[in-house]
Amino acid sequence: MEHILQFSIAVLVLVFQYLISKRGHVLLGAILPLLYIGFFVYGYLNNMFPVRSWEAILALLGGTVLLVSGWVSGRESLSRKRKKELDKIKARDL
């Protein structure tokens, strides 16, 4: 049951990341990846993780990759949406 809850929270965070990445300002989607990296740096500096914990390093890299890929995907979606709207406007002008 605990793993289902953790997985659900992770999915919700990734969906939220994707949605805020589709907003107008490009830096809005950078907030969660920076907070995620900041959490790991804080945890490392305060000895929350073992000194050479491969699990923590993999979680940092994997989570960062997922959050950044959600950011890129959201930006591409916004770009396609804007291009589609621009094409509609150009078609009406003809």
CSV table of N, CA, C and O in Angstrom, one decimal:
chain,number,residue,atom,x,y,z
A,1,MET,N,0.8,-1.2,0.0
A,1,MET,CA,0.0,0.0,0.0
A,1,MET,C,0.9,1.3,0.0
A,1,MET,O,0.5,2.2,-0.6
A,2,GLU,N,2.0,1.2,0.7
A,2,GLU,CA,2.9,2.3,0.8
A,2,GLU,C,3.5,2.7,-0.6
A,2,GLU,O,3.6,3.9,-0.9
A,3,HIS,N,3.8,1.7,-1.4
A,3,HIS,CA,4.4,1.9,-2.7
A,3,HIS,C,3.3,2.5,-3.7
A,3,HIS,O,3.7,3.3,-4.5
A,4,ILE,N,2.1,2.1,-3.5
A,4,ILE,CA,1.0,2.7,-4.3
A,4,ILE,C,0.9,4.1,-4.1
A,4,ILE,O,0.7,5.0,-5.0
A,5,LEU,N,0.9,4.5,-2.8
A,5,LEU,CA,0.8,5.9,-2.4
A,5,LEU,C,2.0,6.7,-3.0
A,5,LEU,O,1.9,7.8,-3.5
A,6,GLN,N,3.2,6.2,-2.8
A,6,GLN,CA,4.4,6.9,-3.3
A,6,GLN,C,4.4,7.0,-4.8
A,6,GLN,O,4.7,8.1,-5.4
A,7,PHE,N,3.9,6.0,-5.5
A,7,PHE,CA,3.8,6.0,-7.0
A,7,PHE,C,2.8,7.0,-7.4
A,7,PHE,O,3.0,7.8,-8.4
A,8,SER,N,1.6,7.1,-6.7
A,8,SER,CA,0.6,8.0,-7.0
A,8,SER,C,1.1,9.5,-6.8
A,8,SER,O,0.8,10.4,-7.6
A,9,ILE,N,1.8,9.7,-5.8
A,9,ILE,CA,2.4,11.1,-5.5
A,9,ILE,C,3.3,11.4,-6.6
A,9,ILE,O,3.3,12.6,-7.2
A,10,ALA,N,4.2,10.5,-7.0
A,10,ALA,CA,5.2,10.8,-8.1
A,10,ALA,C,4.4,11.1,-9.4
A,10,ALA,O,4.8,12.0,-10.1
A,11,VAL,N,3.4,10.3,-9.7
A,11,VAL,CA,2.6,10.6,-11.0
A,11,VAL,C,2.0,12.0,-10.9
A,11,VAL,O,2.0,12.7,-11.9
A,12,LEU,N,1.4,12.3,-9.8
A,12,LEU,CA,0.8,13.6,-9.6
A,12,LEU,C,1.8,14.8,-9.8
A,12,LEU,O,1.5,15.8,-10.4
A,13,VAL,N,3.0,14.6,-9.2
A,13,VAL,CA,4.0,15.6,-9.4
A,13,VAL,C,4.4,15.8,-10.8
A,13,VAL,O,4.6,16.9,-11.3
A,14,LEU,N,4.6,14.6,-11.5
A,14,LEU,CA,4.9,14.7,-13.0
A,14,LEU,C,3.8,15.3,-13.8
A,14,LEU,O,4.1,16.1,-14.7
A,15,VAL,N,2.6,15.1,-13.5
A,15,VAL,CA,1.5,15.7,-14.2
A,15,VAL,C,1.5,17.2,-13.9
A,15,VAL,O,1.3,18.0,-14.8
A,16,PHE,N,1.7,17.6,-12.7
A,16,PHE,CA,1.7,19.0,-12.3
A,16,PHE,C,2.9,19.7,-13.0
A,16,PHE,O,2.7,20.8,-13.5
A,17,GLN,N,4.0,19.0,-13.1
A,17,GLN,CA,5.2,19.5,-13.8
A,17,GLN,C,4.9,19.8,-15.3
A,17,GLN,O,5.2,20.8,-15.8
A,18,TYR,N,4.2,18.8,-15.9
A,18,TYR,CA,3.8,19.0,-17.3
A,18,TYR,C,2.9,20.2,-17.5
A,18,TYR,O,3.0,21.0,-18.4
A,19,LEU,N,1.9,20.3,-16.6
A,19,LEU,CA,0.9,21.3,-16.7
A,19,LEU,C,1.5,22.7,-16.5
A,19,LEU,O,1.2,23.7,-17.3
A,20,ILE,N,2.4,22.9,-15.5
A,20,ILE,CA,3.0,24.2,-15.3
A,20,ILE,C,4.0,24.5,-16.4
A,20,ILE,O,4.3,25.7,-16.7
A,21,SER,N,4.5,23.5,-17.1
A,21,SER,CA,5.5,23.7,-18.2
A,21,SER,C,4.8,24.2,-19.4
A,21,SER,O,5.4,24.8,-20.3
A,22,LYS,N,3.5,24.0,-19.5
A,22,LYS,CA,2.7,24.4,-20.7
A,22,LYS,C,2.3,25.9,-20.5
A,22,LYS,O,1.6,26.4,-21.4
A,23,ARG,N,2.6,26.5,-19.4
A,23,ARG,CA,2.2,27.9,-19.3
A,23,ARG,C,3.1,28.8,-20.1
A,23,ARG,O,4.1,28.4,-20.6
A,24,GLY,N,2.8,30.1,-20.1
A,24,GLY,CA,3.5,31.0,-20.9
A,24,GLY,C,5.0,31.3,-20.6
A,24,GLY,O,5.8,31.3,-21.5
A,25,HIS,N,5.3,31.4,-19.4
A,25,HIS,CA,6.7,31.7,-19.0
A,25,HIS,C,7.5,30.5,-18.9
A,25,HIS,O,7.2,29.5,-18.3
A,26,VAL,N,8.7,30.5,-19.6
A,26,VAL,CA,9.5,29.3,-19.7
A,26,VAL,C,10.1,28.9,-18.4
A,26,VAL,O,10.3,27.7,-18.1
A,27,LEU,N,10.4,29.8,-17.5
A,27,LEU,CA,11.1,29.5,-16.2
A,27,LEU,C,10.1,28.9,-15.2
A,27,LEU,O,10.5,28.4,-14.2
A,28,LEU,N,8.8,29.0,-15.4
A,28,LEU,CA,7.8,28.4,-14.5
A,28,LEU,C,8.0,26.9,-14.4
A,28,LEU,O,7.9,26.4,-13.3
A,29,GLY,N,8.3,26.3,-15.4
A,29,GLY,CA,8.5,24.8,-15.4
A,29,GLY,C,9.9,24.4,-14.8
A,29,GLY,O,10.1,23.2,-14.5
A,30,ALA,N,10.8,25.3,-14.6
A,30,ALA,CA,12.1,25.0,-14.0
A,30,ALA,C,12.0,25.0,-12.4
A,30,ALA,O,13.0,24.5,-11.8
A,31,ILE,N,10.9,25.4,-11.9
A,31,ILE,CA,10.8,25.4,-10.4
A,31,ILE,C,10.9,24.1,-9.8
A,31,ILE,O,11.8,23.9,-8.9
A,32,LEU,N,10.2,23.1,-10.2
A,32,LEU,CA,10.2,21.8,-9.6
A,32,LEU,C,11.5,21.0,-9.8
A,32,LEU,O,12.0,20.5,-8.8
A,33,PRO,N,12.2,21.0,-10.9
A,33,PRO,CA,13.5,20.4,-11.0
A,33,PRO,C,14.5,21.1,-10.1
A,33,PRO,O,15.3,20.4,-9.5
A,34,LEU,N,14.5,22.4,-10.0
A,34,LEU,CA,15.4,23.1,-9.1
A,34,LEU,C,15.1,22.7,-7.6
A,34,LEU,O,16.1,22.6,-6.9
A,35,LEU,N,13.9,22.7,-7.3
A,35,LEU,CA,13.5,22.3,-5.9
A,35,LEU,C,14.0,20.9,-5.6
A,35,LEU,O,14.4,20.6,-4.5
A,36,TYR,N,13.8,20.0,-6.6
A,36,TYR,CA,14.2,18.6,-6.4
A,36,TYR,C,15.7,18.5,-6.2
A,36,TYR,O,16.1,17.8,-5.3
A,37,ILE,N,16.4,19.1,-7.0
A,37,ILE,CA,17.9,19.1,-6.9
A,37,ILE,C,18.3,19.8,-5.6
A,37,ILE,O,19.2,19.3,-4.8
A,38,GLY,N,17.6,20.9,-5.2
A,38,GLY,CA,17.9,21.5,-3.9
A,38,GLY,C,17.7,20.6,-2.7
A,38,GLY,O,18.4,20.7,-1.8
A,39,PHE,N,16.6,19.8,-2.8
A,39,PHE,CA,16.3,18.9,-1.7
A,39,PHE,C,17.4,17.9,-1.5
A,39,PHE,O,17.8,17.6,-0.4
A,40,PHE,N,17.9,17.4,-2.6
A,40,PHE,CA,19.0,16.4,-2.5
A,40,PHE,C,20.3,17.0,-2.0
A,40,PHE,O,21.0,16.4,-1.3
A,41,VAL,N,20.6,18.2,-2.5
A,41,VAL,CA,21.8,18.9,-2.0
A,41,VAL,C,21.7,19.2,-0.5
A,41,VAL,O,22.6,18.9,0.3
A,42,TYR,N,20.5,19.6,-0.1
A,42,TYR,CA,20.2,19.9,1.4
A,42,TYR,C,20.4,18.6,2.2
A,42,TYR,O,21.0,18.5,3.2
A,43,GLY,N,19.8,17.5,1.6
A,43,GLY,CA,19.9,16.2,2.3
A,43,GLY,C,21.3,15.7,2.4
A,43,GLY,O,21.7,15.1,3.4
A,44,TYR,N,22.1,15.9,1.3
A,44,TYR,CA,23.5,15.5,1.4
A,44,TYR,C,24.3,16.3,2.4
A,44,TYR,O,25.1,15.8,3.1
A,45,LEU,N,24.1,17.6,2.4
A,45,LEU,CA,24.8,18.5,3.3
A,45,LEU,C,24.4,18.2,4.8
A,45,LEU,O,25.3,18.4,5.7
A,46,ASN,N,23.2,17.8,5.0
A,46,ASN,CA,22.8,17.5,6.4
A,46,ASN,C,22.8,16.0,6.7
A,46,ASN,O,22.2,15.6,7.7
A,47,ASN,N,23.6,15.2,6.0
A,47,ASN,CA,23.8,13.8,6.2
A,47,ASN,C,22.5,13.0,6.3
A,47,ASN,O,22.4,12.1,7.1
A,48,MET,N,21.5,13.3,5.5
A,48,MET,CA,20.3,12.6,5.4
A,48,MET,C,20.5,11.3,4.6
A,48,MET,O,19.7,10.3,4.8
A,49,PHE,N,21.5,11.3,3.8
A,49,PHE,CA,21.8,10.1,3.0
A,49,PHE,C,23.1,9.5,3.4
A,49,PHE,O,24.0,10.3,3.8
A,50,PRO,N,23.3,8.2,3.2
A,50,PRO,CA,24.7,7.7,3.5
A,50,PRO,C,25.7,8.3,2.5
A,50,PRO,O,25.3,8.8,1.5
A,51,VAL,N,26.9,8.3,2.9
A,51,VAL,CA,27.9,9.0,2.1
A,51,VAL,C,28.0,8.6,0.7
A,51,VAL,O,28.0,9.4,-0.2
A,52,ARG,N,27.9,7.3,0.4
A,52,ARG,CA,28.0,6.9,-1.0
A,52,ARG,C,26.8,6.0,-1.3
A,52,ARG,O,26.8,4.8,-1.5
A,53,SER,N,25.6,6.6,-1.2
A,53,SER,CA,24.4,5.9,-1.5
A,53,SER,C,24.1,6.0,-3.0
A,53,SER,O,23.7,7.0,-3.5
A,54,TRP,N,24.2,4.8,-3.6
A,54,TRP,CA,23.9,4.8,-5.1
A,54,TRP,C,22.4,5.0,-5.3
A,54,TRP,O,22.0,5.5,-6.3
A,55,GLU,N,21.6,4.6,-4.3
A,55,GLU,CA,20.1,4.8,-4.5
A,55,GLU,C,19.8,6.3,-4.5
A,55,GLU,O,19.0,6.7,-5.3
A,56,ALA,N,20.4,7.0,-3.7
A,56,ALA,CA,20.2,8.5,-3.7
A,56,ALA,C,20.7,9.1,-5.0
A,56,ALA,O,20.0,10.0,-5.5
A,57,ILE,N,21.8,8.7,-5.5
A,57,ILE,CA,22.3,9.3,-6.7
A,57,ILE,C,21.4,8.9,-7.9
A,57,ILE,O,21.1,9.8,-8.7
A,58,LEU,N,21.0,7.7,-7.9
A,58,LEU,CA,20.0,7.3,-9.0
A,58,LEU,C,18.7,8.0,-8.9
A,58,LEU,O,18.1,8.3,-9.9
A,59,ALA,N,18.2,8.2,-7.7
A,59,ALA,CA,17.0,8.9,-7.5
A,59,ALA,C,17.1,10.4,-7.9
A,59,ALA,O,16.2,10.9,-8.5
A,60,LEU,N,18.3,11.0,-7.6
A,60,LEU,CA,18.5,12.3,-8.0
A,60,LEU,C,18.5,12.4,-9.5
A,60,LEU,O,17.9,13.3,-10.1
A,61,LEU,N,19.3,11.6,-10.2
A,61,LEU,CA,19.4,11.6,-11.6
A,61,LEU,C,18.1,11.2,-12.3
A,61,LEU,O,17.7,11.9,-13.3
A,62,GLY,N,17.5,10.2,-11.9
A,62,GLY,CA,16.2,9.7,-12.5
A,62,GLY,C,15.1,10.7,-12.3
A,62,GLY,O,14.4,11.0,-13.3
A,63,GLY,N,15.0,11.3,-11.1
A,63,GLY,CA,13.9,12.2,-10.9
A,63,GLY,C,14.2,13.5,-11.7
A,63,GLY,O,13.2,14.1,-12.2
A,64,THR,N,15.4,13.9,-11.7
A,64,THR,CA,15.7,15.1,-12.5
A,64,THR,C,15.4,14.9,-14.0
A,64,THR,O,14.9,15.8,-14.6
A,65,VAL,N,15.8,13.8,-14.5
A,65,VAL,CA,15.5,13.5,-15.9
A,65,VAL,C,14.0,13.5,-16.2
A,65,VAL,O,13.6,14.0,-17.2
A,66,LEU,N,13.3,12.9,-15.3
A,66,LEU,CA,11.8,12.8,-15.5
A,66,LEU,C,11.2,14.2,-15.4
A,66,LEU,O,10.3,14.6,-16.2
A,67,LEU,N,11.6,15.0,-14.5
A,67,LEU,CA,11.1,16.4,-14.4
A,67,LEU,C,11.5,17.3,-15.5
A,67,LEU,O,10.7,18.0,-16.1
A,68,VAL,N,12.7,17.2,-16.0
A,68,VAL,CA,13.2,18.0,-17.1
A,68,VAL,C,12.5,17.5,-18.4
A,68,VAL,O,12.1,18.3,-19.2
A,69,SER,N,12.3,16.2,-18.5
A,69,SER,CA,11.6,15.7,-19.7
A,69,SER,C,10.2,16.2,-19.8
A,69,SER,O,9.6,16.5,-20.8
A,70,GLY,N,9.5,16.2,-18.6
A,70,GLY,CA,8.2,16.8,-18.5
A,70,GLY,C,8.2,18.3,-18.9
A,70,GLY,O,7.2,18.8,-19.5
A,71,TRP,N,9.2,19.0,-18.5
A,71,TRP,CA,9.3,20.4,-18.8
A,71,TRP,C,9.5,20.6,-20.3
A,71,TRP,O,8.8,21.4,-20.9
A,72,VAL,N,10.4,19.8,-20.9
A,72,VAL,CA,10.6,19.9,-22.4
A,72,VAL,C,9.3,19.5,-23.1
A,72,VAL,O,9.0,20.2,-24.1
A,73,SER,N,8.7,18.5,-22.7
A,73,SER,CA,7.5,18.0,-23.3
A,73,SER,C,6.4,19.1,-23.3
A,73,SER,O,5.6,19.3,-24.2
A,74,GLY,N,6.2,19.7,-22.1
A,74,GLY,CA,5.2,20.8,-22.0
A,74,GLY,C,5.6,22.0,-22.9
A,74,GLY,O,4.7,22.6,-23.5
A,75,ARG,N,6.8,22.3,-22.9
A,75,ARG,CA,7.2,23.5,-23.8
A,75,ARG,C,7.0,23.1,-25.3
A,75,ARG,O,6.5,24.0,-26.0
A,76,GLU,N,7.3,21.9,-25.7
A,76,GLU,CA,7.0,21.5,-27.1
A,76,GLU,C,5.5,21.5,-27.4
A,76,GLU,O,5.1,21.9,-28.4
A,77,SER,N,4.7,21.1,-26.4
A,77,SER,CA,3.2,21.1,-26.6
A,77,SER,C,2.7,22.6,-26.7
A,77,SER,O,1.9,22.8,-27.6
A,78,LEU,N,3.3,23.5,-25.9
A,78,LEU,CA,2.9,24.9,-26.0
A,78,LEU,C,3.3,25.4,-27.4
A,78,LEU,O,2.5,26.2,-28.0
A,79,SER,N,4.5,25.1,-27.8
A,79,SER,CA,5.0,25.6,-29.1
A,79,SER,C,4.1,25.1,-30.3
A,79,SER,O,3.8,25.8,-31.2
A,80,ARG,N,3.7,23.8,-30.2
A,80,ARG,CA,2.8,23.2,-31.3
A,80,ARG,C,1.4,23.9,-31.2
A,80,ARG,O,0.9,24.3,-32.3
A,81,LYS,N,0.9,24.2,-30.0
A,81,LYS,CA,-0.4,24.9,-29.9
A,81,LYS,C,-0.3,26.3,-30.5
A,81,LYS,O,-1.2,26.7,-31.2
A,82,ARG,N,0.8,27.0,-30.1
A,82,ARG,CA,0.9,28.4,-30.7
A,82,ARG,C,1.1,28.4,-32.2
A,82,ARG,O,0.5,29.2,-32.9
A,83,LYS,N,1.8,27.4,-32.7
A,83,LYS,CA,2.0,27.3,-34.2
A,83,LYS,C,0.7,27.0,-34.8
A,83,LYS,O,0.3,27.6,-35.9
A,84,LYS,N,-0.1,26.1,-34.2
A,84,LYS,CA,-1.4,25.8,-34.8
A,84,LYS,C,-2.4,27.0,-34.8
A,84,LYS,O,-3.1,27.2,-35.8
A,85,GLU,N,-2.4,27.8,-33.7
A,85,GLU,CA,-3.2,29.0,-33.7
A,85,GLU,C,-2.7,30.0,-34.7
A,85,GLU,O,-3.5,30.7,-35.4
A,86,LEU,N,-1.4,30.1,-34.9
A,86,LEU,CA,-0.8,31.1,-35.9
A,86,LEU,C,-1.2,30.6,-37.3
A,86,LEU,O,-1.5,31.5,-38.1
A,87,ASP,N,-1.2,29.3,-37.5
A,87,ASP,CA,-1.6,28.8,-38.9
A,87,ASP,C,-3.1,29.1,-39.1
A,87,ASP,O,-3.4,29.5,-40.3
A,88,LYS,N,-3.9,29.0,-38.1
A,88,LYS,CA,-5.3,29.4,-38.2
A,88,LYS,C,-5.5,30.8,-38.6
A,88,LYS,O,-6.3,31.2,-39.4
A,89,ILE,N,-4.8,31.7,-37.9
A,89,ILE,CA,-4.8,33.1,-38.2
A,89,ILE,C,-4.4,33.4,-39.6
A,89,ILE,O,-5.0,34.2,-40.3
A,90,LYS,N,-3.3,32.8,-40.0
A,90,LYS,CA,-2.8,33.1,-41.3
A,90,LYS,C,-3.8,32.6,-42.4
A,90,LYS,O,-3.9,33.2,-43.5
A,91,ALA,N,-4.4,31.4,-42.1
A,91,ALA,CA,-5.4,30.9,-43.1
A,91,ALA,C,-6.6,31.8,-43.2
A,91,ALA,O,-7.2,32.0,-44.3
A,92,ARG,N,-7.0,32.5,-42.2
A,92,ARG,CA,-8.1,33.4,-42.2
A,92,ARG,C,-7.8,34.7,-43.0
A,92,ARG,O,-8.6,35.3,-43.6
A,93,ASP,N,-6.5,35.1,-42.9
A,93,ASP,CA,-6.1,36.3,-43.6
A,93,ASP,C,-6.0,36.1,-45.1
A,93,ASP,O,-6.1,37.1,-45.9
A,94,LEU,N,-5.9,34.9,-45.6
A,94,LEU,CA,-5.8,34.6,-47.0
A,94,LEU,C,-7.1,34.8,-47.6
A,94,LEU,O,-7.8,35.2,-48.2
